Amino acid sequence: MKATSCSVFLDYKCNFACDHCSVGSSPDTEFEMPEETLDQFFDEIEDVPSLQQLVFTGGEVTLHKDRLLEALRRADDEGYLTRIVTNAWWAHDLESARETVDELVAAGLDEINTSYDDFHTEYMDVDPIANLTQAAIESDLKQVAIACIVGDEDPDWDADRLRAEIDERIDADLEATDNVTIIQDSAAPLGSGAQLDISNLQAMNRLDVGCPDVVNKVSFHPDGSLKACCGHAQFYQPDLTLGNIEEEPLVDILSRSGQNMVYWLIHEVGPKRLIDKIGVEDDQHYTSICHACNELLGTHREAFLEYIDENETDLLLNDIILSDRLDKQVDILTDNRDELISQIEALHDKDIERGDLDRIVKTIEIEG
């Protein structure tokens, strides 16, 4: 496990207050990253050669547009792949969408992640997402990923409807584009989503596999803390906090985390299978790996740590060194072989970069 991606939370504030937000963001949630903290982060990532990508997020990261543009320039100058996560409120008309996308790309932006679903309809209609999509297709952006999060077994908005609605509104054939991806996922009952009834929701990704993101995709927060992932549970389970750069160097924090058996087991075995292995009574219905991880490190933490203590040698040999994680990932990709080939062929006439292949594989793993 080595950190290849880091999500940087410039603020937790958002102009929306969606009912499924695991960050718990809202117009009243203010925790902006101090300038000196961001400067220190940029200084210290120079000592982390494995890091390839910086993702600027929040909250709504574009509420701090000037800081975001400067951060993108710094990241681009250092050779990092860059991404932002945004609700696209600023794309209220096509002209504004084009202007903002062009400004972001000029600053060094490579990718945009956004979303639209039942949870967003209170704050805007789908038009800004369509405007962003149109502007992205016309621009030099490498990728736009649009997530549709379902919180009900019969949602008004799902990925199929989202794709159809965007198709109606843009001057392009979405099926023919290769830099726009639409995925569907299930809401996790964490943060603002803690009140959700998820009993009828099905997990969109497999739960019997290890988490590929822990320690590989870390996150950096306004208080200087570094967390082991960029997923929902990071805010609620202290075990996912790796350390704080105000107390020790970033490179030392990451080095130590790569030797932690808890993270290795989550990475190789997966939270749901670990819950099953430790033999606790658990009738919880899980909608994602993040949801299961929250329970493993929360409700079942004591039993989990005791299980590790009693079986350390066996776990190290059979579940880490001789792990079946790669076999399971190969199964997922094999089962989706035709889709994988189709998406790679779509890139045949373009320069294929590592980010393109990572995106394809990640999308297939989610949908698989």
Short mmCIF file of C-alpha atoms in Angstrom, two decimals:
data_model
loop_
_atom_site.label_atom_id
_atom_site.label_comp_id
_atom_site.label_asym_id
_atom_site.label_seq_id
_atom_site.Cartn_x
_atom_site.Cartn_y
_atom_site.Cartn_z
CA MET A 1 0.00 0.00 0.00
CA LYS A 2 1.36 3.38 -1.07
CA ALA A 3 -0.44 6.70 -1.33
CA THR A 4 -1.05 7.44 -5.01
CA SER A 5 -3.93 9.90 -4.57
CA CYS A 6 -4.81 12.50 -1.96
CA SER A 7 -8.13 14.32 -1.56
CA VAL A 8 -7.58 17.81 -0.18
CA PHE A 9 -10.55 19.26 1.73
CA LEU A 10 -10.19 23.03 1.33
CA ASP A 11 -13.35 23.59 3.41
CA TYR A 12 -16.35 21.61 4.65
CA LYS A 13 -18.77 24.39 3.72
CA CYS A 14 -21.25 23.78 0.91
CA ASN A 15 -24.04 25.88 -0.60
CA PHE A 16 -26.22 22.74 -0.53
CA ALA A 17 -27.23 20.61 2.47
CA CYS A 18 -28.01 17.26 0.86
CA ASP A 19 -29.64 14.62 3.04
CA HIS A 20 -27.09 11.94 2.10
CA CYS A 21 -23.87 13.91 2.60
CA SER A 22 -21.37 11.86 4.61
CA VAL A 23 -19.30 15.01 5.20
CA GLY A 24 -22.31 16.69 6.80
CA SER A 25 -21.70 19.80 4.70
CA SER A 26 -24.08 22.76 4.57
CA PRO A 27 -24.00 26.56 4.25
CA ASP A 28 -23.43 26.67 8.03
CA THR A 29 -20.59 24.11 8.07
CA GLU A 30 -17.46 26.24 7.93
CA PHE A 31 -13.97 24.86 8.43
CA GLU A 32 -11.64 26.41 5.87
CA MET A 33 -8.08 25.15 5.53
CA PRO A 34 -5.60 27.83 6.70
CA GLU A 35 -3.22 29.09 4.02
CA GLU A 36 -0.17 27.99 5.98
CA THR A 37 -1.57 24.45 6.33
CA LEU A 38 -2.02 24.14 2.58
CA ASP A 39 1.48 25.55 2.03
CA GLN A 40 2.95 22.99 4.41
CA PHE A 41 1.07 20.20 2.63
CA PHE A 42 2.52 21.21 -0.75
CA ASP A 43 5.99 21.39 0.76
CA GLU A 44 5.73 17.91 2.31
CA ILE A 45 4.24 16.00 -0.60
CA GLU A 46 7.54 16.53 -2.39
CA ASP A 47 8.87 13.74 -0.14
CA VAL A 48 6.13 11.28 -1.26
CA PRO A 49 7.24 10.01 -4.69
CA SER A 50 4.32 7.55 -4.98
CA LEU A 51 1.76 10.39 -5.03
CA GLN A 52 0.35 10.92 -8.53
CA GLN A 53 -2.98 12.70 -8.10
CA LEU A 54 -4.45 15.57 -6.04
CA VAL A 55 -8.22 15.85 -5.70
CA PHE A 56 -9.56 19.18 -4.41
CA THR A 57 -12.85 18.77 -2.64
CA GLY A 58 -15.08 19.89 0.25
CA GLY A 59 -17.79 20.97 0.91
CA GLU A 60 -18.16 22.81 -2.35
CA VAL A 61 -14.62 23.57 -3.41
CA THR A 62 -15.54 26.21 -6.01
CA LEU A 63 -16.81 28.52 -3.25
CA HIS A 64 -13.09 29.27 -2.83
CA LYS A 65 -12.43 29.76 -6.52
CA ASP A 66 -9.27 31.88 -6.27
CA ARG A 67 -7.67 29.48 -3.78
CA LEU A 68 -8.73 26.53 -5.91
CA LEU A 69 -7.20 27.98 -9.06
CA GLU A 70 -3.94 28.70 -7.26
CA ALA A 71 -3.87 25.18 -5.80
CA LEU A 72 -4.48 23.70 -9.26
CA ARG A 73 -1.60 25.74 -10.70
CA ARG A 74 0.73 24.56 -7.96
CA ALA A 75 -0.31 20.94 -8.40
CA ASP A 76 0.02 21.14 -12.19
CA ASP A 77 3.44 22.77 -11.93
CA GLU A 78 4.57 19.82 -9.79
CA GLY A 79 3.28 17.32 -12.35
CA TYR A 80 0.26 15.92 -10.46
CA LEU A 81 -2.91 14.71 -12.13
CA THR A 82 -5.66 16.98 -10.81
CA ARG A 83 -9.37 16.59 -10.10
CA ILE A 84 -12.09 18.59 -8.39
CA VAL A 85 -15.35 17.41 -6.82
CA THR A 86 -18.17 19.91 -7.34
CA ASN A 87 -21.96 20.08 -7.34
CA ALA A 88 -21.78 22.20 -10.55
CA TRP A 89 -23.94 25.03 -9.17
CA TRP A 90 -21.82 27.45 -11.20
CA ALA A 91 -22.88 25.89 -14.52
CA HIS A 92 -26.31 27.57 -14.33
CA ASP A 93 -26.09 28.46 -18.04
CA LEU A 94 -23.90 27.17 -20.85
CA GLU A 95 -21.84 30.34 -21.12
CA SER A 96 -20.96 30.24 -17.41
CA ALA A 97 -20.16 26.53 -17.65
CA ARG A 98 -17.79 27.08 -20.57
CA GLU A 99 -16.12 30.05 -18.91
CA THR A 100 -15.52 28.22 -15.62
CA VAL A 101 -14.37 24.96 -17.22
CA ASP A 102 -11.94 26.85 -19.45
CA GLU A 103 -10.60 28.75 -16.44
CA LEU A 104 -10.13 25.53 -14.47
CA VAL A 105 -8.44 23.74 -17.37
CA ALA A 106 -6.12 26.71 -17.92
CA ALA A 107 -5.09 26.41 -14.26
CA GLY A 108 -4.19 22.76 -14.79
CA LEU A 109 -7.38 20.79 -14.09
CA ASP A 110 -7.60 17.30 -15.63
CA GLU A 111 -10.82 15.82 -14.26
CA ILE A 112 -14.15 16.82 -12.69
CA ASN A 113 -16.37 14.68 -10.49
CA THR A 114 -19.97 15.78 -9.97
CA SER A 115 -23.32 14.18 -9.14
CA TYR A 116 -27.05 14.50 -9.58
CA ASP A 117 -29.83 12.45 -8.00
CA ASP A 118 -32.92 12.71 -5.81
CA PHE A 119 -30.87 14.32 -3.05
CA HIS A 120 -29.87 17.28 -5.25
CA THR A 121 -33.28 18.17 -6.70
CA GLU A 122 -34.09 20.45 -3.74
CA TYR A 123 -31.20 22.70 -4.69
CA MET A 124 -31.08 22.66 -8.49
CA ASP A 125 -32.45 20.96 -11.58
CA VAL A 126 -30.39 18.84 -13.93
CA ASP A 127 -29.55 21.68 -16.35
CA PRO A 128 -26.22 22.67 -14.68
CA ILE A 129 -25.04 19.06 -14.97
CA ALA A 130 -25.94 19.08 -18.67
CA ASN A 131 -24.19 22.43 -19.13
CA LEU A 132 -21.08 21.12 -17.39
CA THR A 133 -21.16 18.02 -19.59
CA GLN A 134 -21.43 20.09 -22.76
CA ALA A 135 -18.61 22.39 -21.69
CA ALA A 136 -16.45 19.43 -20.72
CA ILE A 137 -16.92 17.71 -24.08
CA GLU A 138 -15.85 20.91 -25.84
CA SER A 139 -12.84 21.41 -23.56
CA ASP A 140 -9.50 19.70 -22.98
CA LEU A 141 -10.70 17.99 -19.81
CA LYS A 142 -9.59 14.38 -19.69
CA GLN A 143 -12.60 13.12 -17.76
CA VAL A 144 -15.94 14.04 -16.21
CA ALA A 145 -17.49 11.47 -13.89
CA ILE A 146 -21.13 11.97 -12.90
CA ALA A 147 -22.44 9.93 -9.97
CA CYS A 148 -26.09 9.19 -9.32
CA ILE A 149 -26.59 8.18 -5.68
CA VAL A 150 -29.79 6.27 -4.97
CA GLY A 151 -31.40 6.36 -1.56
CA ASP A 152 -34.58 4.50 -2.39
CA GLU A 153 -35.38 1.22 -4.13
CA ASP A 154 -37.51 3.16 -6.64
CA PRO A 155 -35.72 6.50 -7.12
CA ASP A 156 -37.02 9.28 -9.34
CA TRP A 157 -33.47 9.71 -10.62
CA ASP A 158 -31.15 6.87 -11.52
CA ALA A 159 -28.19 6.59 -13.89
CA ASP A 160 -30.39 5.67 -16.88
CA ARG A 161 -32.65 8.68 -16.46
CA LEU A 162 -29.68 10.96 -15.83
CA ARG A 163 -28.01 9.79 -19.02
CA ALA A 164 -31.22 10.25 -21.03
CA GLU A 165 -31.90 13.74 -19.62
CA ILE A 166 -28.35 14.91 -20.33
CA ASP A 167 -28.57 13.48 -23.85
CA GLU A 168 -31.69 15.57 -24.49
CA ARG A 169 -30.01 18.77 -23.38
CA ILE A 170 -26.56 18.67 -24.96
CA ASP A 171 -25.37 19.16 -28.50
CA ALA A 172 -23.48 15.88 -28.61
CA ASP A 173 -24.02 12.15 -28.50
CA LEU A 174 -23.16 11.08 -24.96
CA GLU A 175 -22.73 7.49 -26.08
CA ALA A 176 -20.04 8.59 -28.54
CA THR A 177 -17.99 10.57 -26.04
CA ASP A 178 -15.08 8.97 -24.24
CA ASN A 179 -14.46 11.56 -21.52
CA VAL A 180 -17.84 11.39 -19.75
CA THR A 181 -18.74 8.56 -17.36
CA ILE A 182 -22.03 8.13 -15.48
CA ILE A 183 -22.12 5.70 -12.57
CA GLN A 184 -24.72 4.73 -9.99
CA ASP A 185 -24.07 3.98 -6.34
CA SER A 186 -26.06 3.48 -3.14
CA ALA A 187 -26.20 5.99 -0.31
CA ALA A 188 -24.39 5.20 2.93
CA PRO A 189 -26.17 5.96 6.24
CA LEU A 190 -23.41 8.21 7.57
CA GLY A 191 -23.20 11.93 8.32
CA SER A 192 -26.33 13.68 7.07
CA GLY A 193 -27.39 10.32 5.69
CA ALA A 194 -27.56 8.67 9.11
CA GLN A 195 -31.36 8.98 9.08
CA LEU A 196 -31.78 7.18 5.74
CA ASP A 197 -33.69 3.92 5.52
CA ILE A 198 -31.32 1.77 3.50
CA SER A 199 -33.02 -1.57 4.20
CA ASN A 200 -34.10 -2.00 0.57
CA LEU A 201 -30.94 -0.62 -1.05
CA GLN A 202 -28.61 -3.01 -2.79
CA ALA A 203 -24.84 -2.51 -2.76
CA MET A 204 -23.64 -1.44 -6.21
CA ASN A 205 -20.14 -2.81 -5.65
CA ARG A 206 -19.10 -6.18 -4.31
CA LEU A 207 -18.74 -6.48 -0.55
CA ASP A 208 -16.70 -9.70 -0.51
CA VAL A 209 -13.51 -7.99 -1.66
CA GLY A 210 -10.80 -5.91 -0.06
CA CYS A 211 -10.88 -2.13 -0.13
CA PRO A 212 -8.45 -0.91 -2.83
CA ASP A 213 -8.47 2.66 -1.51
CA VAL A 214 -7.29 2.41 2.10
CA VAL A 215 -3.84 4.07 2.42
CA ASN A 216 -3.67 4.22 -1.40
CA LYS A 217 -6.16 7.09 -1.63
CA VAL A 218 -5.70 9.22 1.46
CA SER A 219 -7.27 12.56 2.39
CA PHE A 220 -5.94 15.77 3.91
CA HIS A 221 -8.11 18.00 6.10
CA PRO A 222 -8.26 21.63 7.30
CA ASP A 223 -6.93 20.75 10.77
CA GLY A 224 -3.78 19.22 9.24
CA SER A 225 -4.90 15.63 9.75
CA LEU A 226 -4.32 12.88 7.23
CA LYS A 227 -6.88 10.10 6.94
CA ALA A 228 -6.46 6.60 5.54
CA CYS A 229 -9.03 6.94 2.78
CA CYS A 230 -11.35 9.35 1.01
CA GLY A 231 -14.52 7.39 1.82
CA HIS A 232 -17.56 7.95 4.01
CA ALA A 233 -16.24 6.37 7.22
CA GLN A 234 -13.14 8.58 7.46
CA PHE A 235 -15.02 11.27 9.40
CA TYR A 236 -16.48 8.98 12.03
CA GLN A 237 -13.90 6.36 12.96
CA PRO A 238 -10.71 7.57 14.72
CA ASP A 239 -8.79 4.52 13.51
CA LEU A 240 -8.89 5.98 10.01
CA THR A 241 -6.92 9.06 11.09
CA LEU A 242 -3.28 8.41 10.28
CA GLY A 243 -1.77 11.45 11.96
CA ASN A 244 -1.36 15.22 11.71
CA ILE A 245 1.35 17.10 9.82
CA GLU A 246 1.50 19.65 12.65
CA GLU A 247 2.86 16.86 14.84
CA GLU A 248 5.05 14.82 12.46
CA PRO A 249 6.18 14.85 8.82
CA LEU A 250 3.73 13.62 6.21
CA VAL A 251 6.18 11.05 4.86
CA ASP A 252 6.59 9.52 8.34
CA ILE A 253 2.82 9.30 8.78
CA LEU A 254 2.44 7.45 5.50
CA SER A 255 5.39 5.15 6.17
CA ARG A 256 3.90 4.10 9.51
CA SER A 257 0.44 3.54 8.05
CA GLY A 258 1.86 1.15 5.47
CA GLN A 259 2.93 -1.16 8.30
CA ASN A 260 -0.43 -1.20 10.09
CA MET A 261 -2.12 -4.61 10.11
CA VAL A 262 -5.61 -3.10 10.49
CA TYR A 263 -5.25 -1.30 7.17
CA TRP A 264 -3.65 -4.30 5.50
CA LEU A 265 -6.58 -6.52 6.50
CA ILE A 266 -9.13 -3.97 5.29
CA HIS A 267 -7.16 -3.72 2.06
CA GLU A 268 -6.70 -7.45 1.46
CA VAL A 269 -9.76 -9.07 3.08
CA GLY A 270 -12.35 -6.29 3.17
CA PRO A 271 -14.52 -4.97 6.02
CA LYS A 272 -17.54 -7.20 5.38
CA ARG A 273 -15.54 -10.44 5.28
CA LEU A 274 -13.65 -9.34 8.40
CA ILE A 275 -16.94 -8.83 10.22
CA ASP A 276 -17.93 -12.36 9.17
CA LYS A 277 -14.55 -13.80 10.21
CA ILE A 278 -14.51 -12.37 13.72
CA GLY A 279 -17.75 -14.18 14.47
CA VAL A 280 -19.81 -11.32 15.93
CA GLU A 281 -23.58 -11.21 15.75
CA ASP A 282 -24.26 -8.94 12.83
CA ASP A 283 -27.52 -8.65 10.92
CA GLN A 284 -26.68 -5.25 9.43
CA HIS A 285 -27.54 -4.65 5.78
CA TYR A 286 -24.64 -2.91 4.03
CA THR A 287 -24.83 -0.65 1.00
CA SER A 288 -21.10 -0.28 0.41
CA ILE A 289 -17.61 -1.18 1.59
CA CYS A 290 -17.48 2.19 3.38
CA HIS A 291 -20.66 1.37 5.29
CA ALA A 292 -19.21 -1.99 6.38
CA CYS A 293 -15.90 -0.36 7.32
CA ASN A 294 -17.71 2.10 9.57
CA GLU A 295 -19.32 -0.78 11.44
CA LEU A 296 -16.11 -2.82 11.62
CA LEU A 297 -14.16 0.06 13.20
CA GLY A 298 -17.12 1.28 15.22
CA THR A 299 -19.59 -1.26 16.57
CA HIS A 300 -17.21 -4.23 16.17
CA ARG A 301 -13.89 -2.50 16.89
CA GLU A 302 -13.14 -4.24 20.18
CA ALA A 303 -13.90 -7.70 18.79
CA PHE A 304 -11.87 -6.94 15.66
CA LEU A 305 -8.75 -5.83 17.55
CA GLU A 306 -9.03 -8.84 19.88
CA TYR A 307 -9.30 -11.12 16.85
CA ILE A 308 -6.12 -9.60 15.39
CA ASP A 309 -4.27 -10.00 18.67
CA GLU A 310 -5.22 -13.67 18.96
CA ASN A 311 -4.56 -14.60 15.32
CA GLU A 312 -1.78 -12.26 14.24
CA THR A 313 0.57 -14.84 12.69
CA ASP A 314 -2.18 -16.68 10.82
CA LEU A 315 -3.66 -13.42 9.53
CA LEU A 316 -0.29 -12.18 8.33
CA LEU A 317 0.38 -15.39 6.41
CA ASN A 318 -3.02 -16.35 5.03
CA ASP A 319 -4.92 -13.08 4.74
CA ILE A 320 -2.14 -10.67 3.80
CA ILE A 321 0.82 -12.52 2.25
CA LEU A 322 -1.36 -15.21 0.62
CA SER A 323 -4.41 -12.98 0.14
CA ASP A 324 -7.04 -13.80 -2.49
CA ARG A 325 -7.76 -10.11 -3.16
CA LEU A 326 -6.12 -10.10 -6.58
CA ASP A 327 -7.98 -13.28 -7.56
CA LYS A 328 -11.29 -11.62 -6.73
CA GLN A 329 -10.40 -8.48 -8.66
CA VAL A 330 -9.40 -10.59 -11.65
CA ASP A 331 -12.78 -12.35 -11.42
CA ILE A 332 -14.57 -9.00 -11.58
CA LEU A 333 -12.60 -7.88 -14.61
CA THR A 334 -12.96 -11.28 -16.31
CA ASP A 335 -16.73 -11.22 -15.80
CA ASN A 336 -16.76 -7.80 -17.49
CA ARG A 337 -14.20 -8.62 -20.17
CA ASP A 338 -16.31 -7.44 -23.13
CA GLU A 339 -17.02 -4.07 -21.48
CA LEU A 340 -13.33 -3.63 -20.63
CA ILE A 341 -12.29 -4.34 -24.23
CA SER A 342 -14.98 -2.02 -25.57
CA GLN A 343 -13.84 0.92 -23.46
CA ILE A 344 -10.17 0.36 -24.25
CA GLU A 345 -10.98 0.21 -27.97
CA ALA A 346 -12.76 3.57 -27.63
CA LEU A 347 -9.38 5.01 -26.67
CA HIS A 348 -7.58 3.36 -29.57
CA ASP A 349 -7.06 6.54 -31.57
CA LYS A 350 -6.05 8.58 -28.54
CA ASP A 351 -3.01 8.68 -26.31
CA ILE A 352 -3.89 6.27 -23.50
CA GLU A 353 -2.69 7.47 -20.11
CA ARG A 354 -2.60 5.74 -16.74
CA GLY A 355 -5.57 7.84 -15.57
CA ASP A 356 -7.69 6.57 -18.47
CA LEU A 357 -7.07 2.93 -17.59
CA ASP A 358 -7.58 3.55 -13.88
CA ARG A 359 -10.94 5.17 -14.64
CA ILE A 360 -12.09 2.27 -16.83
CA VAL A 361 -11.09 -0.38 -14.29
CA LYS A 362 -12.62 1.56 -11.38
CA THR A 363 -15.92 1.98 -13.23
CA ILE A 364 -16.08 -1.71 -14.09
CA GLU A 365 -15.27 -2.69 -10.48
CA ILE A 366 -18.15 -0.50 -9.23
CA GLU A 367 -20.64 -1.76 -11.79
CA GLY A 368 -19.37 -5.34 -11.40
#
